[in-house]
Amino acid sequence: MILVGILLCSITVWASSEEDSDEFYHCVSIEHINYHNTKDNPLYRASGYIRESNESFKCLQIKDSIDGYPVDAIEGHAFYGCPASEIIIPTSVKYILGSAFKYSSIKELTVPESVSYVDNWVAENCTYLKTLNWNTPLAKCIPTGAFASCTRLKQVNLSKGVEDIMDSAFVSCTSLEKIVLPETVKSIRDYSFSGCSSLKEIYIPTSVKNISGSAFSGDKKLVIKGNANSYAEYYAKANGIPFKEVGSAQKPITNRPLIKSAQVSGNTLKVSLFNKVPQATYTYYVMAYIYDLADKKEFDDCSVRKVRTSKTAVTMYNMPKGQYRIYCKSERNGKIGWSNDLWFTIKNQPVNTPVVKNVSVKGNTITVTMAVPKKSKGYDCILAKDWDGLPHEAAYTLKNQTAQKIVFKNVKPGTYYVTAHAFVREKINSGKKVFGDWAKYKKIIVK
C-alpha cells in the first residue's frame, strides 16, 4: 500500500486497491477512518481504515465533512473485512461504491436518505448483518449481489422509491423469514431471493410487473402475498408457489400474455398461457437462460427456438439439451406485450452422437466411415484445424450426409480433426436442423 500525505487536512490517507496485502482488508482492530480528496475534486471520500494493535472499535462514525468539504462517498472496498459491528453513514454521503462493506462484521446497516447510488456487492457475505434499513428513496434499485450470503439477515426495511430488486440481491440470506416490498417496486430479477431457505412470506405489490422465473428458486417454505388477479398471483400459480390474497382484487390482466406452464417430456416442450390477449398474435421465444427481458432486442437473432402463432398453447419438438427460459410476446394493433418467463431444462440431446469409426488418407483424398444414429435425419462431417473440447476452424465440410462412408477430395496438406454431429428437424420431418453432440474426433495428417 502507498502512504500519501495531504497537507490540506493533516489526516493520514491510504490509497488502496484489491491487490493490496491482506493486512489492509483483514484488520483485527481499528484506529480511525481514512479519507481522501484530489485537486480536481475537493470533496472527500471515506477510503478505508488502518490497524492499531492495541485498540478495537465496535462502532465507527464516518465524518460528514473535513475542513468545510463534505464527505460525499464511500469508496469501493473501503471497509472490506472491517471488524466494527456498526458503521454510521452521515447524510452527506451520496455514493456507496462496490463491495464497500464486503466481509465486514457490521450487525446493522442504515443507508441514509441522501444516498442516490449504491454499487454492486456492497455488503456481500456480511455474515453478522441482522438488520438492513434502506431509507433512501433516491437509489432506485437494490444492486446486484448487494446482500448476498448475509446469512444472519432477518429484518429488511425498504423505503418507497425502490423500483428494482436486482440479480442475486438477497441470494442465500438463509435467516430471512419475511419481507414486504414497497408499492414502488416494478421488477424482481434473477435469483433475487434464491436460496433463502427460511423465507416464509413475501408481500408483492401490484406495481410489480416482472418477476424472474428464478427469483425464488429453492425457497420451499415460501408463500407469496398479494392482490387477486395481480401479476404476483399469476406468477405464483405458474411457479407452483402458494398464494394468499390480501387487499382488493384487481381486474384480470388482458393486455399481455402470461405463461401458465412449460412442460417437458424428453425433448418435447409444451407451453400454455393463462390468458388470451384479444385479437393478438403471439411469438414464443426459447432463450438460453442467460437472456432476460433486458435483452429482448436480441430475441429474434439469439433464440434457440421461435414460434409465431395465434394460439395460446404450442408444442415444440426435438429441443436440444440445455437450460432455458420461455417468453411470449403478443402483438395487437402495433402494441406489444411481454409475458413472464418460465425456466426449464432439457436433459438430453434429441439425437444420439455419431461415431467416427475409421479415417483413411490416400494422397489428398480422405475417406471417413461413420456409424450413423438410427433416428437422425442426417449428419454434417467436418475437417477442423483445431480442437479445444469443440472443433474450431472447419476447413472442409460435408453437410446433410446419410451414408456410412463419405469422401473428402482435394484436401490441402495439414493436420485435421475429423468429427461429425447428427441432426433431427424442429418439426419432426421439416424445419431447421437440431444438432446433437460432436463425435469424438480422429486426428489425421495430410502430407
Coordinates of C-alpha atoms in Angstrom, one line a residue:
M1 CA 0.0 0.0 0.0
I2 CA 1.1 3.6 -0.7
L3 CA 1.1 6.3 2.1
V4 CA 0.1 9.7 0.8
G5 CA 0.1 12.9 3.0
I6 CA -2.5 15.6 2.2
L7 CA -1.5 18.9 3.7
L8 CA -5.0 20.3 3.5
C9 CA -6.3 18.4 6.4
S10 CA -3.5 16.8 8.4
I11 CA -5.0 13.4 8.1
T12 CA -3.1 10.3 7.1
V13 CA -4.6 8.9 3.9
W14 CA -4.1 5.4 2.5
A15 CA -4.6 4.7 -1.2
S16 CA -5.5 1.1 -1.8
S17 CA -6.6 -1.4 -4.3
E18 CA -7.8 -5.0 -4.4
E19 CA -4.2 -6.0 -5.0
D20 CA -3.1 -4.6 -1.6
S21 CA -1.9 -7.0 1.1
D22 CA -4.4 -8.8 3.4
E23 CA -3.2 -6.6 6.2
F24 CA -5.5 -3.8 4.8
Y25 CA -8.6 -5.9 4.3
H26 CA -8.5 -8.1 7.3
C27 CA -7.6 -5.8 10.2
V28 CA -8.3 -7.1 13.7
S29 CA -8.6 -3.7 15.3
I30 CA -9.1 -0.1 14.1
E31 CA -7.6 3.3 14.9
H32 CA -9.5 5.6 12.6
I33 CA -11.2 6.0 9.2
N34 CA -9.1 7.3 6.3
Y35 CA -10.3 10.0 3.9
H36 CA -9.0 11.5 0.7
N37 CA -9.7 14.1 -2.0
T38 CA -7.9 15.4 -5.0
K39 CA -7.1 18.8 -6.5
D40 CA -9.8 18.2 -9.2
N41 CA -12.4 17.1 -6.7
P42 CA -12.1 18.7 -3.2
L43 CA -15.0 16.6 -1.8
Y44 CA -13.8 13.9 0.5
R45 CA -14.4 10.1 0.3
A46 CA -14.1 7.6 3.1
S47 CA -11.4 5.3 1.7
G48 CA -10.8 2.7 4.5
Y49 CA -9.3 2.2 7.9
I50 CA -5.9 1.3 9.4
R51 CA -5.0 -1.1 12.2
E52 CA -3.8 -0.3 15.6
S53 CA -2.9 -3.4 17.5
N54 CA -3.7 -2.0 21.0
E55 CA -7.2 -0.8 20.3
S56 CA -10.5 -2.1 18.9
F57 CA -13.6 -0.2 17.8
K58 CA -17.1 -1.6 17.9
C59 CA -18.6 1.5 16.2
L60 CA -17.2 3.7 13.5
Q61 CA -18.8 7.0 12.5
I62 CA -17.9 8.5 9.2
K63 CA -17.3 12.2 9.3
D64 CA -19.8 14.4 7.4
S65 CA -17.2 17.0 6.4
I66 CA -13.5 17.8 6.6
D67 CA -12.3 21.5 6.5
G68 CA -15.7 22.5 5.2
Y69 CA -15.7 20.0 2.4
P70 CA -18.4 17.3 2.5
V71 CA -17.6 13.6 2.7
D72 CA -19.9 12.6 -0.2
A73 CA -18.8 9.0 -0.9
I74 CA -17.6 5.7 0.5
E75 CA -15.0 4.1 -1.8
G76 CA -15.1 0.5 -3.1
H77 CA -13.7 -2.0 -0.6
A78 CA -13.3 0.8 2.0
F79 CA -14.5 -1.3 4.9
Y80 CA -13.8 -4.7 3.4
G81 CA -13.4 -7.2 6.3
C82 CA -13.8 -4.4 8.9
P83 CA -14.4 -5.9 12.4
A84 CA -16.5 -3.0 13.6
S85 CA -20.1 -4.1 14.4
E86 CA -21.6 -0.7 13.4
I87 CA -20.6 1.9 10.8
I88 CA -22.6 5.1 10.8
I89 CA -23.1 6.8 7.5
P90 CA -23.7 10.5 7.6
T91 CA -26.3 12.3 5.4
S92 CA -23.5 14.0 3.4
V93 CA -22.8 10.7 1.6
K94 CA -24.4 10.3 -1.8
Y95 CA -22.5 7.4 -3.3
I96 CA -21.5 4.0 -1.9
L97 CA -19.2 2.1 -4.2
G98 CA -18.7 -1.6 -4.9
S99 CA -18.0 -4.1 -2.1
A100 CA -17.7 -1.2 0.4
F101 CA -18.7 -3.3 3.4
K102 CA -18.0 -6.8 2.0
Y103 CA -17.0 -9.4 4.6
S104 CA -17.3 -6.8 7.4
S105 CA -18.7 -7.6 10.8
I106 CA -21.5 -5.0 10.8
K107 CA -24.7 -6.1 12.5
E108 CA -26.9 -3.3 11.3
L109 CA -26.7 -1.2 8.1
T110 CA -28.6 2.0 7.6
V111 CA -28.5 3.6 4.1
P112 CA -29.5 7.3 4.7
E113 CA -31.9 9.3 2.6
S114 CA -29.1 11.2 1.0
V115 CA -27.7 8.2 -0.9
S116 CA -28.5 8.2 -4.6
Y117 CA -26.3 5.4 -5.8
V118 CA -25.2 2.1 -4.3
D119 CA -22.9 -0.2 -6.3
N120 CA -23.0 -4.0 -6.7
W121 CA -22.0 -6.5 -3.9
V122 CA -21.9 -3.6 -1.4
A123 CA -22.4 -5.9 1.7
E124 CA -21.9 -9.4 0.3
N125 CA -21.0 -12.0 2.8
C126 CA -21.6 -9.8 5.9
T127 CA -22.4 -12.8 7.9
Y128 CA -23.1 -10.8 11.1
L129 CA -25.6 -8.4 9.5
K130 CA -29.0 -8.8 11.0
T131 CA -30.9 -5.6 10.1
L132 CA -31.0 -3.6 6.9
N133 CA -32.6 -0.1 6.8
W134 CA -32.8 1.1 3.3
N135 CA -34.0 4.6 4.0
T136 CA -33.2 6.3 0.7
P137 CA -35.9 6.9 -2.0
L138 CA -33.1 8.1 -4.4
A139 CA -31.3 4.8 -5.1
K140 CA -33.8 3.1 -7.3
C141 CA -32.5 -0.4 -7.1
I142 CA -31.2 -2.9 -4.6
P143 CA -28.0 -3.7 -6.5
T144 CA -26.7 -7.0 -7.9
G145 CA -25.5 -9.2 -5.1
A146 CA -25.8 -6.4 -2.6
F147 CA -26.6 -8.6 0.4
A148 CA -25.8 -12.0 -1.0
S149 CA -25.0 -14.6 1.6
C150 CA -25.7 -12.4 4.6
T151 CA -26.7 -15.5 6.5
R152 CA -28.0 -13.8 9.7
L153 CA -30.0 -11.1 7.9
K154 CA -33.6 -11.2 9.3
Q155 CA -35.0 -7.7 9.2
V156 CA -35.2 -5.8 5.8
N157 CA -36.9 -2.4 5.7
L158 CA -37.1 -0.9 2.2
S159 CA -38.3 2.6 1.6
K160 CA -40.6 3.7 -1.1
G161 CA -38.7 4.7 -4.2
V162 CA -37.0 1.3 -4.8
E163 CA -38.0 0.0 -8.2
D164 CA -35.8 -3.0 -9.0
I165 CA -34.5 -5.8 -6.9
M166 CA -31.5 -6.8 -9.0
D167 CA -29.9 -10.2 -9.7
S168 CA -28.9 -12.1 -6.6
A169 CA -29.6 -9.1 -4.3
F170 CA -30.6 -11.3 -1.4
V171 CA -29.5 -14.7 -2.6
S172 CA -28.7 -17.2 0.2
C173 CA -29.9 -15.0 3.0
T174 CA -30.8 -18.1 4.9
S175 CA -32.2 -16.4 8.0
L176 CA -34.6 -14.1 6.2
E177 CA -38.2 -15.1 7.0
K178 CA -40.4 -12.3 5.9
I179 CA -40.2 -9.2 3.7
V180 CA -42.6 -6.6 2.5
L181 CA -41.8 -4.9 -0.8
P182 CA -42.8 -1.2 -1.2
E183 CA -45.5 -0.1 -3.7
T184 CA -42.9 1.3 -6.0
V185 CA -41.2 -1.9 -6.9
K186 CA -41.6 -2.9 -10.6
S187 CA -39.3 -5.9 -11.1
I188 CA -37.6 -8.7 -9.2
R189 CA -34.7 -10.1 -11.2
D190 CA -32.8 -13.4 -11.5
Y191 CA -32.1 -15.2 -8.2
S192 CA -33.0 -12.2 -6.2
F193 CA -34.2 -14.3 -3.2
S194 CA -33.0 -17.7 -4.4
G195 CA -31.7 -19.9 -1.7
C196 CA -33.5 -18.0 1.1
S197 CA -34.3 -21.3 2.8
S198 CA -36.2 -19.7 5.8
L199 CA -38.3 -17.3 3.7
K200 CA -41.9 -18.0 4.5
E201 CA -43.7 -14.9 3.4
I202 CA -43.2 -12.0 0.9
Y203 CA -45.7 -9.3 0.0
I204 CA -45.5 -8.4 -3.7
P205 CA -47.5 -5.2 -4.6
T206 CA -49.5 -4.6 -7.7
S207 CA -46.7 -2.3 -9.0
V208 CA -44.6 -5.3 -9.8
K209 CA -44.9 -6.3 -13.5
N210 CA -41.9 -8.6 -13.9
I211 CA -40.5 -11.4 -11.8
S212 CA -37.8 -13.8 -13.0
G213 CA -38.6 -17.4 -13.0
S214 CA -35.5 -18.0 -10.8
A215 CA -36.2 -15.2 -8.3
F216 CA -37.3 -17.6 -5.6
S217 CA -35.7 -20.9 -6.6
G218 CA -35.1 -23.2 -3.7
D219 CA -37.4 -21.3 -1.3
K220 CA -39.6 -24.3 -0.4
K221 CA -41.4 -22.6 2.6
L222 CA -42.5 -19.5 0.7
V223 CA -46.0 -18.1 0.5
I224 CA -46.5 -15.1 -1.8
K225 CA -49.0 -12.5 -0.6
G226 CA -50.7 -10.0 -3.0
N227 CA -53.9 -8.9 -4.6
A228 CA -56.1 -11.3 -6.6
N229 CA -55.5 -11.2 -10.3
S230 CA -52.2 -9.3 -9.8
Y231 CA -49.1 -10.3 -11.6
A232 CA -47.9 -11.8 -8.4
E233 CA -50.8 -14.2 -8.3
Y234 CA -50.2 -15.4 -11.9
Y235 CA -46.5 -15.8 -11.1
A236 CA -47.2 -17.8 -8.0
K237 CA -49.5 -20.2 -9.9
A238 CA -47.1 -20.6 -12.8
N239 CA -44.3 -21.5 -10.5
G240 CA -46.2 -23.7 -8.0
I241 CA -45.8 -21.3 -5.1
P242 CA -48.7 -20.9 -2.6
F243 CA -50.5 -17.6 -2.9
K244 CA -52.5 -15.7 -0.2
E245 CA -54.9 -12.9 -1.3
V246 CA -54.7 -9.6 0.6
G247 CA -56.4 -6.3 -0.3
S248 CA -58.9 -5.8 -3.1
A249 CA -58.9 -7.8 -6.3
Q250 CA -57.5 -6.4 -9.5
K251 CA -59.0 -6.7 -13.0
P252 CA -57.7 -9.7 -14.8
I253 CA -54.7 -9.0 -17.0
T254 CA -55.6 -9.0 -20.7
N255 CA -53.0 -6.6 -22.3
R256 CA -50.1 -9.0 -22.1
P257 CA -49.7 -12.8 -22.3
L258 CA -48.9 -14.7 -19.1
I259 CA -47.3 -18.2 -19.3
K260 CA -49.1 -20.8 -17.3
S261 CA -46.8 -23.7 -17.8
A262 CA -43.8 -25.1 -19.7
Q263 CA -44.0 -28.9 -19.5
V264 CA -41.0 -31.0 -20.7
S265 CA -41.3 -34.6 -21.8
G266 CA -38.0 -35.9 -23.2
N267 CA -37.1 -33.4 -25.9
T268 CA -40.7 -32.1 -26.3
L269 CA -41.8 -28.8 -24.8
K270 CA -45.5 -27.9 -24.3
V271 CA -46.3 -24.2 -23.4
S272 CA -49.6 -22.8 -22.5
L273 CA -50.9 -19.4 -21.4
F274 CA -53.3 -18.3 -18.6
N275 CA -55.0 -15.7 -20.8
K276 CA -55.8 -14.7 -24.3
V277 CA -54.9 -11.2 -25.5
P278 CA -57.9 -10.2 -27.8
Q279 CA -57.0 -10.2 -31.5
A280 CA -53.3 -10.7 -30.8
T281 CA -50.7 -12.9 -32.5
Y282 CA -48.0 -14.5 -30.3
T283 CA -44.4 -15.2 -30.7
Y284 CA -42.9 -17.8 -28.3
Y285 CA -39.2 -17.5 -27.7
V286 CA -37.0 -20.2 -26.2
M287 CA -33.9 -18.4 -24.9
A288 CA -30.7 -19.6 -23.2
Y289 CA -31.2 -18.9 -19.5
I290 CA -28.7 -16.0 -19.6
Y291 CA -31.1 -13.8 -21.6
D292 CA -33.7 -11.8 -19.8
L293 CA -36.2 -9.2 -20.9
A294 CA -33.5 -6.5 -20.9
D295 CA -32.1 -8.3 -23.9
K296 CA -35.4 -8.6 -25.8
K297 CA -34.0 -6.7 -28.8
E298 CA -31.8 -9.7 -29.4
F299 CA -34.5 -12.3 -29.1
D300 CA -35.2 -12.7 -32.8
D301 CA -31.5 -13.3 -33.6
C302 CA -30.4 -15.3 -30.5
S303 CA -33.4 -17.5 -29.8
V304 CA -32.9 -21.3 -29.6
R305 CA -36.5 -21.7 -30.9
K306 CA -39.1 -19.3 -32.1
V307 CA -42.8 -20.0 -33.0
R308 CA -45.2 -17.4 -34.3
T309 CA -48.9 -18.3 -33.9
S310 CA -52.4 -17.1 -32.9
K311 CA -52.7 -20.0 -30.4
T312 CA -52.4 -19.8 -26.6
A313 CA -50.7 -23.2 -26.5
V314 CA -47.8 -24.6 -28.6
T315 CA -45.7 -27.7 -28.7
M316 CA -42.1 -27.7 -29.7
Y317 CA -40.3 -30.9 -30.7
N318 CA -36.7 -32.0 -30.7
M319 CA -35.4 -29.4 -28.2
P320 CA -31.7 -29.5 -27.7
K321 CA -30.0 -30.2 -24.4
G322 CA -29.7 -27.2 -22.1
Q323 CA -31.2 -24.8 -19.5
Y324 CA -33.6 -22.3 -21.0
R325 CA -36.4 -19.9 -20.3
I326 CA -39.5 -19.3 -22.4
Y327 CA -41.1 -16.0 -23.2
C328 CA -44.2 -15.0 -25.1
K329 CA -44.7 -11.7 -27.0
S330 CA -48.2 -10.5 -28.0
E331 CA -48.8 -8.1 -30.8
R332 CA -52.1 -6.3 -31.4
N333 CA -52.6 -3.1 -33.4
G334 CA -49.0 -2.2 -33.0
K335 CA -49.0 -2.7 -29.3
I336 CA -46.6 -5.2 -27.8
G337 CA -46.9 -7.1 -24.5
W338 CA -44.4 -9.4 -22.9
S339 CA -45.1 -12.4 -20.7
N340 CA -43.4 -13.7 -17.6
D341 CA -40.6 -16.2 -18.1
L342 CA -40.5 -19.8 -17.0
W343 CA -37.3 -21.7 -16.7
F344 CA -36.9 -25.3 -17.8
T345 CA -34.2 -27.9 -18.5
I346 CA -33.8 -30.4 -21.3
K347 CA -31.5 -33.1 -20.0
N348 CA -30.5 -35.0 -23.2
Q349 CA -29.8 -34.2 -26.8
P350 CA -32.6 -35.1 -29.3
V351 CA -30.3 -37.3 -31.3
N352 CA -27.5 -39.7 -30.4
T353 CA -23.9 -38.9 -31.2
P354 CA -22.4 -40.5 -34.4
V355 CA -19.1 -42.4 -34.2
V356 CA -16.2 -41.8 -36.5
K357 CA -15.2 -45.4 -37.0
N358 CA -12.3 -45.1 -39.4
V359 CA -10.5 -42.5 -41.4
S360 CA -8.1 -43.3 -44.3
V361 CA -5.8 -40.9 -46.1
K362 CA -4.6 -41.5 -49.6
G363 CA -2.8 -38.5 -51.1
N364 CA -5.3 -35.6 -50.9
T365 CA -8.4 -37.9 -50.6
I366 CA -9.8 -38.7 -47.2
T367 CA -12.4 -41.4 -46.7
V368 CA -14.5 -41.4 -43.5
T369 CA -16.5 -44.4 -42.2
M370 CA -19.3 -43.4 -39.8
A371 CA -21.7 -45.2 -37.5
V372 CA -24.9 -43.1 -38.0
P373 CA -27.6 -42.8 -35.3
K374 CA -30.8 -44.6 -36.4
K375 CA -33.2 -41.8 -35.6
S376 CA -31.2 -39.0 -37.1
K377 CA -32.2 -37.2 -40.3
G378 CA -28.5 -37.0 -41.3
Y379 CA -25.2 -35.6 -40.2
D380 CA -22.6 -32.9 -41.0
C381 CA -18.9 -34.0 -41.1
I382 CA -16.0 -31.6 -40.9
L383 CA -12.3 -31.4 -41.1
A384 CA -11.3 -28.9 -38.4
K385 CA -8.0 -27.2 -38.0
D386 CA -8.1 -27.2 -34.2
W387 CA -9.9 -28.9 -31.3
D388 CA -10.4 -27.5 -27.8
G389 CA -13.3 -29.6 -26.5
L390 CA -15.1 -28.5 -29.7
P391 CA -13.9 -28.2 -33.2
H392 CA -12.6 -24.9 -34.5
E393 CA -12.0 -23.5 -38.0
A394 CA -13.8 -26.0 -40.2
A395 CA -11.6 -26.2 -43.3
Y396 CA -13.8 -28.7 -45.1
T397 CA -17.5 -29.6 -44.5
L398 CA -19.8 -32.2 -46.0
K399 CA -23.4 -31.4 -45.0
N400 CA -26.6 -33.4 -44.9
Q401 CA -24.9 -36.8 -45.2
T402 CA -26.7 -40.1 -44.6
A403 CA -24.3 -42.7 -46.0
Q404 CA -21.9 -44.6 -43.7
K405 CA -19.0 -43.8 -45.9
I406 CA -18.1 -40.3 -47.3
V407 CA -15.1 -38.9 -49.1
F408 CA -13.3 -35.5 -48.9
K409 CA -11.4 -34.7 -52.1
N410 CA -8.5 -32.3 -52.9
V411 CA -7.7 -31.7 -49.2
K412 CA -4.7 -29.4 -48.8
P413 CA -1.7 -30.6 -46.7
G414 CA -2.1 -30.1 -42.9
T415 CA -3.3 -31.5 -39.7
Y416 CA -7.0 -32.0 -39.3
Y417 CA -9.5 -33.2 -36.7
V418 CA -12.3 -35.3 -38.2
T419 CA -15.6 -35.2 -36.4
A420 CA -19.4 -35.1 -37.1
H421 CA -22.7 -34.3 -35.4
A422 CA -26.1 -35.8 -36.3
F423 CA -29.3 -33.8 -36.6
V424 CA -33.0 -34.0 -36.5
R425 CA -35.6 -31.4 -37.6
E426 CA -37.6 -28.9 -35.5
K427 CA -40.9 -30.1 -36.9
I428 CA -40.1 -33.8 -36.9
N429 CA -39.9 -34.0 -40.8
S430 CA -39.3 -30.4 -41.6
G431 CA -37.8 -27.2 -40.3
K432 CA -34.4 -26.2 -39.1
K433 CA -31.7 -28.7 -38.1
V434 CA -31.3 -29.5 -34.4
F435 CA -27.9 -30.9 -33.8
G436 CA -26.7 -33.3 -31.1
D437 CA -23.1 -33.5 -29.7
W438 CA -20.0 -33.7 -31.7
A439 CA -18.4 -37.1 -32.2
K440 CA -15.0 -38.0 -30.7
Y441 CA -12.5 -36.8 -33.3
K442 CA -9.8 -38.7 -35.1
K443 CA -6.7 -36.7 -35.9
I444 CA -5.1 -37.0 -39.3
I445 CA -2.2 -35.6 -41.3
V446 CA -2.3 -34.9 -45.0
K447 CA 1.1 -34.6 -46.5

